[in-house]
Each structure stands twice: as structure tokens, then as C-alpha cells.
mmCIF file of C-alpha atoms in Angstrom:
data_model
loop_
_atom_site.group_PDB
_atom_site.id
_atom_site.type_symbol
_atom_site.label_atom_id
_atom_site.label_comp_id
_atom_site.label_asym_id
_atom_site.label_seq_id
_atom_site.Cartn_x
_atom_site.Cartn_y
_atom_site.Cartn_z
ATOM 1 C CA UNK W 408 0.000 0.000 0.000
ATOM 2 C CA UNK W 409 1.387 3.413 -0.936
ATOM 3 C CA UNK W 410 2.222 6.187 1.515
ATOM 4 C CA UNK W 411 -0.593 8.262 0.011
ATOM 5 C CA UNK W 412 -3.174 5.582 0.757
ATOM 6 C CA UNK W 413 -1.816 5.127 4.278
ATOM 7 C CA UNK W 414 -2.043 8.857 4.860
ATOM 8 C CA UNK W 415 -5.611 8.935 3.552
ATOM 9 C CA UNK W 416 -6.590 6.066 5.816
ATOM 10 C CA UNK W 417 -5.044 7.794 8.829
ATOM 11 C CA UNK W 418 -6.996 10.969 8.081
ATOM 12 C CA UNK W 419 -10.275 9.103 7.528
ATOM 13 C CA UNK W 420 -9.996 6.935 10.648
ATOM 14 C CA UNK W 421 -10.974 9.663 13.181
ATOM 15 C CA UNK W 422 -13.997 10.641 11.054
ATOM 16 C CA UNK W 423 -15.249 7.060 11.301
ATOM 17 C CA UNK W 424 -14.041 5.909 14.729
ATOM 18 C CA UNK W 425 -15.471 8.709 16.846
ATOM 19 C CA UNK W 426 -19.017 8.700 15.411
ATOM 20 C CA UNK W 427 -19.092 4.902 15.840
ATOM 21 C CA UNK W 428 -17.924 5.309 19.436
ATOM 22 C CA UNK W 429 -20.593 7.949 20.095
ATOM 23 C CA UNK W 430 -23.420 5.821 18.682
ATOM 24 C CA UNK W 431 -22.226 2.859 20.747
ATOM 25 C CA UNK W 432 -22.052 4.993 23.889
ATOM 26 C CA UNK W 433 -25.601 6.245 23.353
ATOM 27 C CA UNK W 434 -26.806 2.672 22.856
ATOM 28 C CA UNK W 435 -25.205 1.704 26.182
ATOM 29 C CA UNK W 436 -27.721 3.989 27.884
ATOM 30 C CA UNK W 437 -30.242 1.167 27.482
ATOM 31 C CA UNK W 438 -28.295 -0.907 30.045
ATOM 32 C CA UNK W 439 -29.277 1.496 32.798
ATOM 33 C CA UNK W 440 -26.159 0.715 34.863
ATOM 34 C CA UNK W 441 -24.584 3.943 36.232
ATOM 35 C CA UNK W 442 -21.341 2.282 37.356
ATOM 36 C CA UNK W 443 -20.743 0.560 34.017
ATOM 37 C CA UNK W 444 -21.487 3.757 32.139
ATOM 38 C CA UNK W 445 -19.459 5.980 34.449
ATOM 39 C CA UNK W 446 -16.347 3.781 34.182
ATOM 40 C CA UNK W 447 -16.736 2.000 30.849
ATOM 41 C CA UNK W 448 -17.417 4.930 28.539
ATOM 42 C CA UNK W 449 -14.509 7.128 29.765
ATOM 43 C CA UNK W 450 -12.054 4.204 29.638
ATOM 44 C CA UNK W 451 -13.175 3.293 26.105
ATOM 45 C CA UNK W 452 -12.833 6.944 25.038
ATOM 46 C CA UNK W 453 -9.325 7.156 26.494
ATOM 47 C CA UNK W 454 -8.172 3.966 24.779
ATOM 48 C CA UNK W 455 -9.591 5.171 21.474
ATOM 49 C CA UNK W 456 -7.945 8.578 21.889
ATOM 50 C CA UNK W 457 -4.566 6.911 22.396
ATOM 51 C CA UNK W 458 -4.984 4.674 19.351
ATOM 52 C CA UNK W 459 -6.646 6.902 16.763
ATOM 53 C CA UNK W 460 -4.400 9.537 15.106
ATOM 54 C CA UNK W 461 -5.173 13.111 16.130
ATOM 55 C CA UNK W 462 -4.546 16.360 14.300
ATOM 56 C CA UNK W 463 -3.667 18.083 17.595
ATOM 57 C CA UNK W 464 -1.245 17.039 20.361
ATOM 58 C CA UNK W 465 -3.024 14.843 22.901
ATOM 59 C CA UNK W 466 -1.478 16.807 25.759
ATOM 60 C CA UNK W 467 -0.435 20.450 25.990
ATOM 61 C CA UNK W 468 1.751 22.170 28.548
ATOM 62 C CA UNK W 469 1.149 25.868 27.919
ATOM 63 C CA UNK W 470 -1.860 26.857 30.045
ATOM 64 C CA UNK W 471 -3.581 30.173 29.466
ATOM 65 C CA UNK W 472 -3.946 31.079 33.149
ATOM 66 C CA UNK W 473 -6.467 33.920 32.623
ATOM 67 C CA UNK W 474 -8.665 31.376 30.819
ATOM 68 C CA UNK W 475 -8.235 28.834 33.616
ATOM 69 C CA UNK W 476 -9.057 31.498 36.202
ATOM 70 C CA UNK W 477 -12.170 32.582 34.298
ATOM 71 C CA UNK W 478 -13.334 28.955 34.049
ATOM 72 C CA UNK W 479 -12.828 28.452 37.795
ATOM 73 C CA UNK W 480 -14.549 31.685 38.801
ATOM 74 C CA UNK W 481 -17.605 31.217 36.597
ATOM 75 C CA UNK W 482 -17.884 27.538 37.538
ATOM 76 C CA UNK W 483 -17.932 28.338 41.258
ATOM 77 C CA UNK W 484 -20.524 31.049 40.651
ATOM 78 C CA UNK W 485 -22.817 28.764 38.644
ATOM 79 C CA UNK W 486 -22.616 25.900 41.153
ATOM 80 C CA UNK W 487 -23.232 28.288 44.070
ATOM 81 C CA UNK W 488 -26.357 29.704 42.444
ATOM 82 C CA UNK W 489 -27.687 26.238 41.625
ATOM 83 C CA UNK W 490 -26.970 25.102 45.200
ATOM 84 C CA UNK W 491 -28.865 28.147 46.481
ATOM 85 C CA UNK W 492 -31.795 27.347 44.200
ATOM 86 C CA UNK W 493 -32.179 23.616 44.851
ATOM 87 C CA UNK W 494 -30.676 23.134 48.318
ATOM 88 C CA UNK W 495 -31.649 26.365 50.092
ATOM 89 C CA UNK W 496 -34.809 27.731 48.466
ATOM 90 C CA UNK W 497 -36.109 24.357 47.139
ATOM 91 C CA UNK W 498 -39.651 24.055 45.780
ATOM 92 C CA UNK W 499 -40.968 25.516 49.022
ATOM 93 C CA UNK W 500 -39.897 28.953 47.768
ATOM 94 C CA UNK W 501 -40.729 28.891 44.072
ATOM 95 C CA UNK W 502 -39.729 32.485 43.365
ATOM 96 C CA UNK W 503 -36.356 32.194 45.065
ATOM 97 C CA UNK W 504 -35.692 28.865 43.357
ATOM 98 C CA UNK W 505 -36.483 30.189 39.898
ATOM 99 C CA UNK W 506 -34.545 33.445 40.303
ATOM 100 C CA UNK W 507 -31.425 31.645 41.551
ATOM 101 C CA UNK W 508 -31.748 28.958 38.896
ATOM 102 C CA UNK W 509 -32.216 31.554 36.141
ATOM 103 C CA UNK W 510 -29.288 33.608 37.466
ATOM 104 C CA UNK W 511 -27.058 30.524 37.366
ATOM 105 C CA UNK W 512 -27.971 29.746 33.763
ATOM 106 C CA UNK W 513 -27.546 33.359 32.680
ATOM 107 C CA UNK W 514 -24.153 33.566 34.402
ATOM 108 C CA UNK W 515 -23.141 30.372 32.590
ATOM 109 C CA UNK W 516 -23.927 31.890 29.184
ATOM 110 C CA UNK W 517 -23.486 35.655 29.503
ATOM 111 C CA UNK W 518 -20.269 35.265 31.508
ATOM 112 C CA UNK W 519 -18.412 33.181 28.887
ATOM 113 C CA UNK W 520 -19.732 35.335 26.029
ATOM 114 C CA UNK W 521 -18.658 38.552 27.751
ATOM 115 C CA UNK W 522 -15.234 37.156 28.662
ATOM 116 C CA UNK W 523 -14.674 35.629 25.228
ATOM 117 C CA UNK W 524 -15.881 38.521 23.073
ATOM 118 C CA UNK W 525 -15.275 41.721 25.037
ATOM 119 C CA UNK W 526 -12.294 40.806 27.239
ATOM 120 C CA UNK W 527 -10.317 38.343 25.101
ATOM 121 C CA UNK W 528 -11.642 39.650 21.755
ATOM 122 C CA UNK W 529 -12.220 36.188 20.342
ATOM 123 C CA UNK W 530 -14.878 35.282 17.818
ATOM 124 C CA UNK W 531 -17.989 33.320 18.768
ATOM 125 C CA UNK W 532 -16.467 30.404 16.871
ATOM 126 C CA UNK W 533 -14.189 29.939 19.899
ATOM 127 C CA UNK W 534 -17.366 29.001 21.813
ATOM 128 C CA UNK W 535 -18.549 26.659 19.073
ATOM 129 C CA UNK W 536 -21.111 29.170 17.779
ATOM 130 C CA UNK W 537 -20.432 29.504 14.073
ATOM 131 C CA UNK W 538 -21.324 28.249 10.621
ATOM 132 C CA UNK W 539 -18.116 26.260 10.424
ATOM 133 C CA UNK W 540 -18.729 22.545 9.929
ATOM 134 C CA UNK W 541 -22.428 23.270 10.411
ATOM 135 C CA UNK W 542 -23.855 20.587 8.124
ATOM 136 C CA UNK W 543 -21.671 17.741 9.395
ATOM 137 C CA UNK W 544 -22.166 18.737 13.030
ATOM 138 C CA UNK W 545 -25.950 18.866 12.631
ATOM 139 C CA UNK W 546 -25.968 15.506 10.841
ATOM 140 C CA UNK W 547 -23.977 13.882 13.648
ATOM 141 C CA UNK W 548 -26.212 15.466 16.277
ATOM 142 C CA UNK W 549 -29.319 14.279 14.436
ATOM 143 C CA UNK W 550 -28.028 10.694 14.290
ATOM 144 C CA UNK W 551 -27.109 10.662 17.981
ATOM 145 C CA UNK W 552 -30.389 12.281 19.021
ATOM 146 C CA UNK W 553 -32.371 9.801 16.915
ATOM 147 C CA UNK W 554 -30.626 6.844 18.554
ATOM 148 C CA UNK W 555 -31.222 8.343 21.978
ATOM 149 C CA UNK W 556 -34.881 9.006 21.183
ATOM 150 C CA UNK W 557 -35.459 5.416 20.073
ATOM 151 C CA UNK W 558 -33.995 3.873 23.237
ATOM 152 C CA UNK W 559 -35.570 6.351 25.675
ATOM 153 C CA UNK W 560 -38.687 8.147 24.447
ATOM 154 C CA UNK W 561 -39.990 5.891 21.654
ATOM 155 C CA UNK W 562 -43.292 4.527 22.921
ATOM 156 C CA UNK W 563 -42.910 6.247 26.294
ATOM 157 C CA UNK W 564 -46.380 7.146 27.635
ATOM 158 C CA UNK W 565 -46.544 10.915 28.017
ATOM 159 C CA UNK W 566 -48.611 12.345 30.877
ATOM 160 C CA UNK W 567 -50.971 15.304 30.545
ATOM 161 C CA UNK W 568 -49.529 18.202 28.511
ATOM 162 C CA UNK W 569 -49.295 20.380 31.623
ATOM 163 C CA UNK W 570 -46.996 17.743 33.114
ATOM 164 C CA UNK W 571 -44.553 17.532 30.189
ATOM 165 C CA UNK W 572 -44.671 20.714 28.073
ATOM 166 C CA UNK W 573 -43.081 22.886 30.812
ATOM 167 C CA UNK W 574 -40.450 20.148 31.224
ATOM 168 C CA UNK W 575 -39.678 20.413 27.512
ATOM 169 C CA UNK W 576 -39.205 24.187 27.851
ATOM 170 C CA UNK W 577 -36.946 23.568 30.846
ATOM 171 C CA UNK W 578 -34.875 21.001 28.930
ATOM 172 C CA UNK W 579 -34.369 23.295 25.929
ATOM 173 C CA UNK W 580 -33.238 26.208 28.116
ATOM 174 C CA UNK W 581 -30.963 24.157 30.377
ATOM 175 C CA UNK W 582 -29.596 22.367 27.303
ATOM 176 C CA UNK W 583 -28.501 25.668 25.757
ATOM 177 C CA UNK W 584 -26.837 26.744 28.997
ATOM 178 C CA UNK W 585 -24.984 23.421 29.365
ATOM 179 C CA UNK W 586 -23.867 23.394 25.734
ATOM 180 C CA UNK W 587 -22.445 26.932 25.853
ATOM 181 C CA UNK W 588 -20.960 26.751 29.345
ATOM 182 C CA UNK W 589 -19.547 23.238 29.597
ATOM 183 C CA UNK W 590 -18.648 22.606 25.954
ATOM 184 C CA UNK W 591 -18.126 25.944 24.240
ATOM 185 C CA UNK W 592 -16.414 27.549 27.221
ATOM 186 C CA UNK W 593 -15.089 25.121 29.862
ATOM 187 C CA UNK W 594 -14.060 22.345 27.485
ATOM 188 C CA UNK W 595 -12.731 24.620 24.739
ATOM 189 C CA UNK W 596 -10.595 26.599 27.176
ATOM 190 C CA UNK W 597 -9.278 23.480 28.941
ATOM 191 C CA UNK W 598 -8.440 21.864 25.594
ATOM 192 C CA UNK W 599 -6.595 24.997 24.471
ATOM 193 C CA UNK W 600 -4.570 25.049 27.700
ATOM 194 C CA UNK W 601 -3.965 21.357 28.405
ATOM 195 C CA UNK W 602 -4.825 19.409 25.239
ATOM 196 C CA UNK W 603 -7.838 17.405 24.005
ATOM 197 C CA UNK W 604 -7.610 14.480 26.448
ATOM 198 C CA UNK W 605 -7.344 16.576 29.647
ATOM 199 C CA UNK W 606 -9.891 19.011 28.196
ATOM 200 C CA UNK W 607 -12.500 16.314 27.574
ATOM 201 C CA UNK W 608 -11.862 14.599 30.914
ATOM 202 C CA UNK W 609 -11.836 17.861 32.868
ATOM 203 C CA UNK W 610 -14.999 19.203 31.262
ATOM 204 C CA UNK W 611 -16.803 15.889 31.845
ATOM 205 C CA UNK W 612 -15.714 15.822 35.500
ATOM 206 C CA UNK W 613 -16.811 19.419 36.074
ATOM 207 C CA UNK W 614 -20.120 18.687 34.326
ATOM 208 C CA UNK W 615 -20.761 15.735 36.650
ATOM 209 C CA UNK W 616 -19.658 17.597 39.778
ATOM 210 C CA UNK W 617 -21.833 20.640 39.088
ATOM 211 C CA UNK W 618 -24.895 18.457 39.653
ATOM 212 C CA UNK W 619 -24.097 18.594 43.349
ATOM 213 C CA UNK W 620 -26.008 21.849 43.132
ATOM 214 C CA UNK W 621 -29.084 19.828 42.209
ATOM 215 C CA UNK W 622 -28.562 17.610 45.260
ATOM 216 C CA UNK W 623 -27.697 14.487 43.262
ATOM 217 C CA UNK W 624 -25.988 11.459 44.806
ATOM 218 C CA UNK W 625 -22.437 10.374 43.898
ATOM 219 C CA UNK W 626 -23.718 7.336 41.993
ATOM 220 C CA UNK W 627 -25.755 9.627 39.750
ATOM 221 C CA UNK W 628 -22.793 11.922 39.217
ATOM 222 C CA UNK W 629 -20.651 8.924 38.248
ATOM 223 C CA UNK W 630 -23.122 8.164 35.471
ATOM 224 C CA UNK W 631 -23.128 11.840 34.483
ATOM 225 C CA UNK W 632 -19.337 11.727 34.183
ATOM 226 C CA UNK W 633 -19.699 9.052 31.510
ATOM 227 C CA UNK W 634 -22.448 11.031 29.801
ATOM 228 C CA UNK W 635 -20.289 14.147 30.028
ATOM 229 C CA UNK W 636 -17.518 12.303 28.182
ATOM 230 C CA UNK W 637 -20.003 11.465 25.407
ATOM 231 C CA UNK W 638 -21.077 15.097 25.066
ATOM 232 C CA UNK W 639 -17.469 16.301 25.252
ATOM 233 C CA UNK W 640 -16.283 13.865 22.570
ATOM 234 C CA UNK W 641 -19.196 14.882 20.323
ATOM 235 C CA UNK W 642 -18.262 18.550 20.647
ATOM 236 C CA UNK W 643 -14.550 17.841 20.208
ATOM 237 C CA UNK W 644 -15.298 15.935 17.007
ATOM 238 C CA UNK W 645 -17.691 18.533 15.547
ATOM 239 C CA UNK W 646 -16.393 21.818 17.048
ATOM 240 C CA UNK W 647 -19.901 23.212 16.731
ATOM 241 C CA UNK W 648 -22.568 23.405 19.440
ATOM 242 C CA UNK W 649 -25.302 22.360 17.037
ATOM 243 C CA UNK W 650 -24.141 18.770 17.527
ATOM 244 C CA UNK W 651 -25.541 19.038 21.080
ATOM 245 C CA UNK W 652 -28.311 21.624 20.939
ATOM 246 C CA UNK W 653 -31.241 21.806 20.238
ATOM 247 C CA UNK W 654 -31.627 18.012 19.952
ATOM 248 C CA UNK W 655 -29.231 15.713 21.812
ATOM 249 C CA UNK W 656 -28.784 17.368 25.217
ATOM 250 C CA UNK W 657 -32.398 18.607 25.617
ATOM 251 C CA UNK W 658 -33.758 15.146 24.714
ATOM 252 C CA UNK W 659 -31.691 13.509 27.439
ATOM 253 C CA UNK W 660 -32.619 16.141 30.007
ATOM 254 C CA UNK W 661 -36.308 15.931 29.097
ATOM 255 C CA UNK W 662 -36.364 12.144 29.457
ATOM 256 C CA UNK W 663 -34.612 12.211 32.840
ATOM 257 C CA UNK W 664 -36.977 14.867 34.212
ATOM 258 C CA UNK W 665 -39.988 13.035 32.816
ATOM 259 C CA UNK W 666 -38.927 9.704 34.279
ATOM 260 C CA UNK W 667 -38.004 11.232 37.641
ATOM 261 C CA UNK W 668 -41.458 12.729 38.054
ATOM 262 C CA UNK W 669 -40.281 14.963 40.902
ATOM 263 C CA UNK W 670 -40.501 18.274 39.010
ATOM 264 C CA UNK W 671 -43.928 19.812 38.742
ATOM 265 C CA UNK W 672 -44.410 23.190 37.108
ATOM 266 C CA UNK W 673 -47.408 25.224 35.944
ATOM 267 C CA UNK W 674 -47.941 26.493 32.439
ATOM 268 C CA UNK W 675 -46.622 29.917 33.524
ATOM 269 C CA UNK W 676 -43.164 28.438 34.006
ATOM 270 C CA UNK W 677 -42.818 28.245 30.220
ATOM 271 C CA UNK W 678 -42.788 32.053 30.014
ATOM 272 C CA UNK W 679 -39.957 32.198 32.517
ATOM 273 C CA UNK W 680 -37.817 29.757 30.559
ATOM 274 C CA UNK W 681 -38.597 31.537 27.299
ATOM 275 C CA UNK W 682 -37.445 34.813 28.880
ATOM 276 C CA UNK W 683 -34.188 33.245 30.069
ATOM 277 C CA UNK W 684 -33.534 31.640 26.695
ATOM 278 C CA UNK W 685 -34.350 34.925 24.978
ATOM 279 C CA UNK W 686 -31.746 36.755 27.076
ATOM 280 C CA UNK W 687 -29.169 34.099 26.193
ATOM 281 C CA UNK W 688 -29.906 34.381 22.475
ATOM 282 C CA UNK W 689 -29.825 38.187 22.747
ATOM 283 C CA UNK W 690 -26.358 37.951 24.299
ATOM 284 C CA UNK W 691 -25.193 35.862 21.351
ATOM 285 C CA UNK W 692 -26.686 38.395 18.938
ATOM 286 C CA UNK W 693 -24.970 41.357 20.636
ATOM 287 C CA UNK W 694 -21.674 39.461 20.676
ATOM 288 C CA UNK W 695 -22.000 38.704 16.960
ATOM 289 C CA UNK W 696 -22.761 42.358 16.289
ATOM 290 C CA UNK W 697 -19.738 43.426 18.332
ATOM 291 C CA UNK W 698 -17.618 40.913 16.472
ATOM 292 C CA UNK W 699 -18.713 42.340 13.119
ATOM 293 C CA UNK W 700 -17.898 45.843 14.323
ATOM 294 C CA UNK W 701 -14.423 44.756 15.321
ATOM 295 C CA UNK W 702 -13.980 43.210 11.884
ATOM 296 C CA UNK W 703 -15.152 46.370 10.151
ATOM 297 C CA UNK W 704 -12.866 48.439 12.339
ATOM 298 C CA UNK W 705 -9.956 46.239 11.291
ATOM 299 C CA UNK W 706 -10.830 46.620 7.627
ATOM 300 C CA UNK W 707 -11.140 50.398 7.939
ATOM 301 C CA UNK W 708 -7.849 50.624 9.796
ATOM 302 C CA UNK W 709 -6.161 48.551 7.107
ATOM 303 C CA UNK W 710 -7.669 50.679 4.355
ATOM 304 C CA UNK W 711 -6.656 53.914 6.103
ATOM 305 C CA UNK W 712 -3.074 52.668 6.485
ATOM 306 C CA UNK W 713 -2.973 51.767 2.780
ATOM 307 C CA UNK W 714 -4.249 55.241 1.870
ATOM 308 C CA UNK W 715 -1.610 56.860 4.086
ATOM 309 C CA UNK W 716 1.184 54.756 2.565
ATOM 310 C CA UNK W 717 -0.046 55.611 -0.941
ATOM 311 C CA UNK W 718 -0.135 59.354 -0.165
ATOM 312 C CA UNK W 719 3.364 59.229 1.341
ATOM 313 C CA UNK W 720 4.686 57.523 -1.776
ATOM 314 C CA UNK W 721 3.104 60.196 -3.946
ATOM 315 C CA UNK W 722 4.739 62.893 -1.845
ATOM 316 C CA UNK W 723 8.105 61.198 -2.215
#
């Protein structure tokens, strides 16, 4: 076999291996064993990462400490607000619970966008919000979401609309927050500082641990570590948040809330989640507008410098 064919095979292998791994990991959800999922999926992902060729170094040793500090600060803030909502206010104080919960989600989206766009002057593509690789990322997300739907929600008896429609609104809003915060921000910044393997593992661990704010047990968080690896690998493979939202992550969240049966909300709760999601989308829009302005400013500055150089040459 020629070197060209070997090189082509090496480049094609990651495009095949990781989607196959992701589909297999989603199918393992049907086992319903948290320990197997929490240990088995991360170990399988690590072995595959060490075997399959990667375009980037598996490990990196040049941390961006401002990024690491921003991740730590925003993570502590989000977990504290969720803890306040679900462990202090609880459902006995609905207003306090919702306001703290909403504040945590908004901090997890507006904080990374503000830090990324206005402080570090990066494009939204650094958060996975772009048109880059859009079609392939959506196709992968659709496949994964379809597999997940078949093994979880296909044939599942839905209760009255008032008992599941607000849960769907909750899942869509929380799904957007989790995609932006844990994948576009935490994982992307950890990968840039420490490499893909530590970035995926660290983001998955932080994703699992943040559920302590919900009051979840360690066995549940072990399962969520495995699920976090799946979401992290999907984002690392696609580099676009559309692989996770609006289908894959909200479907999983909706099924878990529906099966748990412990969350009861009135129709009015939908308006609250729509407001929160609207503020998140507005933040993305303002960031995109600011990004375009920065681009136009760069073009104008370049044009002005060219005009000045041309006038100086004419004077000479």
C-alpha cells in the first residue's frame, strides 16, 4: 500500500471511529447501569484517543492562566447559584428557586460570552457558535439524538400536557446553557490550555460535579461523568454546538426529568424559561454584532493605512 493511501486512511480513521464510538455509547444507555457507564465509557474513550491519530497534540503544557481562572470563577458562581436554588430555596420557595436557577444559567452563558468577546476579543467560533462545519455537526447530532430518542422516548407514555410541556421548555433552556458553558467555554478553554484528552476529561468531570447543586448522589454523578464524556467527545469531534443543541442534550434532560417525576411546574413556568432563553440568544446576537464591528474596524484601519502609505509615496 502506498504512503498516500496510508495517509488517507489515517486521516479518515478519526472521522469514522469517533461517530461509531458515540453511537455505541448512546446505545449503552439502554443498560441502565450507572457504574458501568461511568467507568466504561470514559475508559473506552481514552483507549480510542490513544490509538486513533489526532490532528492536535493529545497533551499540551502551555496553560492560558487567565482562561483557567475565568473557568474556575464562573464555575464556582454557577454551582453556588444552583446550590442556592435547589438546596436552600427548594420548591418551598418557588420564586427564590427560579430566580437563583435563572441567574445561574444566565451567568453560565453571559459570563463566557462577555469574557470571550469583550475581554479576550475572540470570535464566537471559539465558543462553538459559528457556521463552520455546520452541516456535518448537525448531521452527527441528528443521528445521535435519533438513537437516543429510540432507546428512551420511543413509545414512552406521556402524561398530561401540563406535566410535560413545561419540562420540555426547561430542557431546551438548560440544554442551551450546558452546551455553551460546559462545551463551548469550559471544554474549549481546557483543551486549548492542556490538550484534548485533559480538556474532555476535565470538562466531563466538572459537568458531573456541578450536579451537586441539584442535590444528586455520587452514583448519579458517576453516570453523568460518563455522559459528560459522550457530550465532550461529540463537541470535540464537531467543534460546533449544534451537535448538542437543540436536539441531543435537551432530549436527554427531558427524558430524565420526565422519568423522575419529581418536578412539577405550571404552564406559567414556560414564560420564565422563554425569557431566560431569549436573554441568552440576545447575548449571542450582541456578541456577533460586536464581532462584526471589530472586523469592520480592522478593515477600515487597514484601508486607512494603505491610503496613508499611498499618499506618502506620492509625496516622495
